[in-house]
Amino acid sequence: MLPEDQEKLLNDIHSKVIEYLSDIDIKPNKTEKEIRSEIDLSIGKSSDLNQIKVLFDKYLEYSTKTNSPKFFNQLFSGFSTTGYIGEILSTITNNSMYTYEMSPVATLIEIELLNKMSGLIGYENGGGTFVPGGSSGNFLAMLAARHYRMPAVMNSGLFGVSPMTIFVSKDCHYSMIKSANQLGIGTDNIIKVDVDKAGKMIPDALDHAIQFSLNIGSTPFFVGATAGTTVRGCFDPIQEIAQICKKYNVWFHIDASWGGSVLLSEKHRNLMKGCYQSDSVTWCTHKAMAQPLMCTAILFKNPSILESLNDVAGTEYLFHNKDTKDPDLGKQSLQCGRRVDVLKLWLAWKYYGDSEYGKKIDHLFSMAKYAESMIIKSKILNLISDVNYLNICFQIKPDGMNINQVGIFTVAVRDELFKNGDAMVNYAEIDGRICMRLVTVNFDLNTKHIDQLFSDIESNAYKLLTNYI
Ligand SMILES: Cc1ncc(COP(=O)(O)O)c(C=O)c1O
């Protein structure tokens, strides 16, 4: 039984959570100095539960409010009730994903989700595992590709192995570059293939790059396409890339960390047409499927590679299932202990069903298109990239402004929006041009929120204009 004071704290916290979620305002960040002076960060002395409650309140007060419809800054936003329930359940049961014995229900849920997601990709007998994020998924895909091409490296290491080449696009996520380092391939052995004006990998350029690699005696072993690039939300031409990978027998990975959710939408799944031809797909549901961080699957056409690359000595103390047929998912995971990330996704999918979940994704697309239309209508905003998905990249360029000032001005307006608590929107660079990157990923967004955002962008821009013209 819980002691009375702990039970009271949990009840207080529950009502505070409801209060927090009904307030949608974002506040500008406090400075480091302010936070240090207002929250006692030091550890050492004990505290009572009243002090813990104060810390709880302060944490809520000073943390970025990502559930707000004014938060457009990242590739995730919003609040999921089923996600929250899933997280509570995961925490209070505190199961660990390595063995069936340890986490029977979660194991079966994970298998169900992996089958479902593999099926949406179009893999016939696919499977995979859940990992702590898109970066981890991309890493595991690259490791699998290396293991497939050079299985002996698992024991002998890379000493004495001739160079190997990785191919990604210039717009790929940086986790690809990090993975090359982590795997001992080396970042010099990555070829960043050119993209076209829209930001899509150019298939001919990929073909040439693979030939170049072969000519210099380096083994092409991994092509990483992106479905939903981080800045522009662009989808690489999957079918053409698949043909090239087939021609050279190179592992074909799709980083669909951001764009994988289009597979839920009948209207938009053609953006990933041909994805069944890949060997692996990373898919983050904590991005456009509204799950709390983290909830990422990495799916493989042939999942047996996972057991092969995880087959090391010393696991007998954990996996006792020699005489049973228990599915121990830990045998397919790089982690030992692993939290239950699947419960929240499973509950959300049970709640929406395929059709409603697909409609939610369609709604995000329509919010992006609405934002695009606001930019096209505006006299001072310029789109600087096509809107393919949920990323809307634009600059603020009032008449008479020197072209060299536009990027700086756009960022100044962005900072002012945040300082005033109007909105939080990120910025990025495309072909040397700094722009705002607006992301419409919150399921609760409606046109009024977008109208308000653009009204705030314009009023802040006019307010700052005199300093720039
Ligand atoms: C295309 C793409 N891949 C991978 C990642 C990394 O995902 P995570 O933050 O879950 O590691 C991101 C992050 O934004 C991304 O945009």
CSV table of N, CA, C and O and ligand atoms in Angstrom, one decimal, residues 75 132-136 138 171-175 226-231 255-259 282 284 286-287 293-294 296 437, ligand 1:
chain,number,residue,atom,x,y,z
A,75,LEU,N,9.8,18.5,-35.0
A,75,LEU,CA,9.0,17.5,-35.8
A,75,LEU,C,8.1,16.7,-34.9
A,75,LEU,O,7.7,15.6,-35.2
A,132,PRO,N,15.4,3.4,-29.4
A,132,PRO,CA,15.2,4.8,-28.8
A,132,PRO,C,15.3,5.9,-29.7
A,132,PRO,O,16.1,6.8,-29.5
A,133,GLY,N,14.6,5.9,-30.9
A,133,GLY,CA,14.6,7.1,-31.7
A,133,GLY,C,15.1,6.8,-33.1
A,133,GLY,O,15.6,5.8,-33.5
A,134,GLY,N,14.9,7.8,-34.0
A,134,GLY,CA,15.2,7.7,-35.4
A,134,GLY,C,16.7,7.5,-35.6
A,134,GLY,O,17.1,6.7,-36.5
A,135,SER,N,17.5,8.2,-34.8
A,135,SER,CA,19.0,8.1,-35.0
A,135,SER,C,19.4,6.6,-34.7
A,135,SER,O,20.2,6.1,-35.4
A,136,SER,N,18.8,6.0,-33.7
A,136,SER,CA,19.2,4.7,-33.3
A,136,SER,C,18.7,3.7,-34.4
A,136,SER,O,19.4,2.7,-34.8
A,138,ASN,N,18.4,4.4,-37.6
A,138,ASN,CA,19.3,4.5,-38.8
A,138,ASN,C,20.6,3.8,-38.5
A,138,ASN,O,21.2,3.2,-39.4
A,171,ASP,N,20.7,16.2,-48.2
A,171,ASP,CA,19.7,16.6,-47.2
A,171,ASP,C,19.4,15.6,-46.2
A,171,ASP,O,18.4,15.7,-45.4
A,172,CYS,N,20.2,14.5,-46.1
A,172,CYS,CA,19.9,13.5,-45.1
A,172,CYS,C,20.0,14.0,-43.7
A,172,CYS,O,20.6,15.0,-43.4
A,173,HIS,N,19.5,13.3,-42.7
A,173,HIS,CA,19.6,13.6,-41.3
A,173,HIS,C,21.0,13.3,-40.8
A,173,HIS,O,21.6,12.3,-41.3
A,174,TYR,N,21.5,14.1,-39.9
A,174,TYR,CA,22.9,14.0,-39.5
A,174,TYR,C,23.2,12.6,-38.8
A,174,TYR,O,24.3,12.2,-38.6
A,175,SER,N,22.1,11.9,-38.3
A,175,SER,CA,22.3,10.7,-37.7
A,175,SER,C,23.0,9.7,-38.6
A,175,SER,O,23.7,8.7,-38.2
A,226,THR,N,15.7,9.2,-47.9
A,226,THR,CA,14.9,9.8,-46.9
A,226,THR,C,13.5,10.0,-47.4
A,226,THR,O,13.3,10.5,-48.5
A,227,ALA,N,12.6,9.6,-46.5
A,227,ALA,CA,11.1,9.9,-46.8
A,227,ALA,C,10.7,10.9,-45.8
A,227,ALA,O,10.4,10.6,-44.6
A,228,GLY,N,10.7,12.2,-46.2
A,228,GLY,CA,10.5,13.3,-45.3
A,228,GLY,C,11.8,13.8,-44.7
A,228,GLY,O,12.2,13.4,-43.6
A,229,THR,N,12.4,14.7,-45.5
A,229,THR,CA,13.7,15.3,-45.0
A,229,THR,C,13.4,16.3,-43.9
A,229,THR,O,12.3,16.8,-43.8
A,230,THR,N,14.4,16.5,-43.1
A,230,THR,CA,14.2,17.2,-41.8
A,230,THR,C,13.8,18.7,-42.1
A,230,THR,O,12.9,19.2,-41.4
A,231,VAL,N,14.4,19.3,-43.0
A,231,VAL,CA,14.1,20.7,-43.2
A,231,VAL,C,13.0,20.9,-44.2
A,231,VAL,O,12.0,21.6,-43.9
A,255,ASP,N,15.1,6.1,-44.5
A,255,ASP,CA,14.9,6.8,-43.3
A,255,ASP,C,13.5,7.6,-43.4
A,255,ASP,O,13.4,8.7,-43.9
A,256,ALA,N,12.5,6.9,-42.9
A,256,ALA,CA,11.1,7.5,-42.9
A,256,ALA,C,10.8,7.9,-41.4
A,256,ALA,O,9.6,7.8,-41.0
A,257,SER,N,11.8,8.3,-40.7
A,257,SER,CA,11.6,8.7,-39.3
A,257,SER,C,10.5,9.7,-39.3
A,257,SER,O,9.6,9.7,-38.4
A,258,TRP,N,10.5,10.7,-40.2
A,258,TRP,CA,9.6,11.8,-40.2
A,258,TRP,C,8.4,11.4,-41.1
A,258,TRP,O,7.2,11.7,-40.8
A,259,GLY,N,8.6,10.8,-42.3
A,259,GLY,CA,7.6,10.7,-43.3
A,259,GLY,C,6.8,9.4,-43.2
A,259,GLY,O,5.8,9.2,-43.9
A,282,THR,N,13.2,3.1,-41.2
A,282,THR,CA,13.1,3.7,-39.8
A,282,THR,C,11.8,4.5,-39.8
A,282,THR,O,11.6,5.3,-40.7
A,284,CYS,N,9.5,6.8,-37.0
A,284,CYS,CA,9.2,7.3,-35.7
A,284,CYS,C,7.8,7.7,-35.5
A,284,CYS,O,7.3,8.6,-36.2
A,286,HIS,N,6.7,9.0,-32.7
A,286,HIS,CA,6.7,10.1,-31.9
A,286,HIS,C,6.8,11.4,-32.7
A,286,HIS,O,6.7,12.5,-32.1
A,287,LYS,N,6.9,11.3,-34.0
A,287,LYS,CA,6.9,12.5,-34.8
A,287,LYS,C,5.4,12.7,-35.3
A,287,LYS,O,4.6,13.2,-34.5
A,293,LEU,N,7.6,11.2,-26.9
A,293,LEU,CA,9.0,10.8,-27.2
A,293,LEU,C,9.3,9.6,-26.2
A,293,LEU,O,8.9,9.7,-25.1
A,294,MET,N,10.0,8.5,-26.6
A,294,MET,CA,10.3,8.2,-27.9
A,294,MET,C,9.5,6.9,-28.3
A,294,MET,O,9.1,6.1,-27.4
A,296,THR,N,9.9,4.6,-31.7
A,296,THR,CA,10.4,4.4,-33.1
A,296,THR,C,10.6,2.9,-33.4
A,296,THR,O,11.1,2.2,-32.6
A,437,ARG,N,11.2,27.5,-40.6
A,437,ARG,CA,10.7,26.2,-40.9
A,437,ARG,C,9.5,25.9,-40.0
A,437,ARG,O,9.7,25.6,-38.8
B,1,LIG,C1,14.7,12.5,-41.3
B,1,LIG,C2,15.1,12.3,-39.8
B,1,LIG,N1,15.8,11.1,-39.5
B,1,LIG,C3,16.1,10.9,-38.2
B,1,LIG,C4,15.9,11.8,-37.2
B,1,LIG,C5,16.3,11.5,-35.8
B,1,LIG,O1,15.2,11.1,-35.1
B,1,LIG,P1,15.3,11.1,-33.5
B,1,LIG,O2,15.3,12.5,-33.0
B,1,LIG,O3,14.1,10.3,-33.1
B,1,LIG,O4,16.6,10.4,-33.1
B,1,LIG,C6,15.2,13.0,-37.5
B,1,LIG,C7,15.0,14.0,-36.5
B,1,LIG,O5,14.4,15.0,-36.6
B,1,LIG,C8,14.8,13.3,-38.9
B,1,LIG,O6,14.2,14.4,-39.2
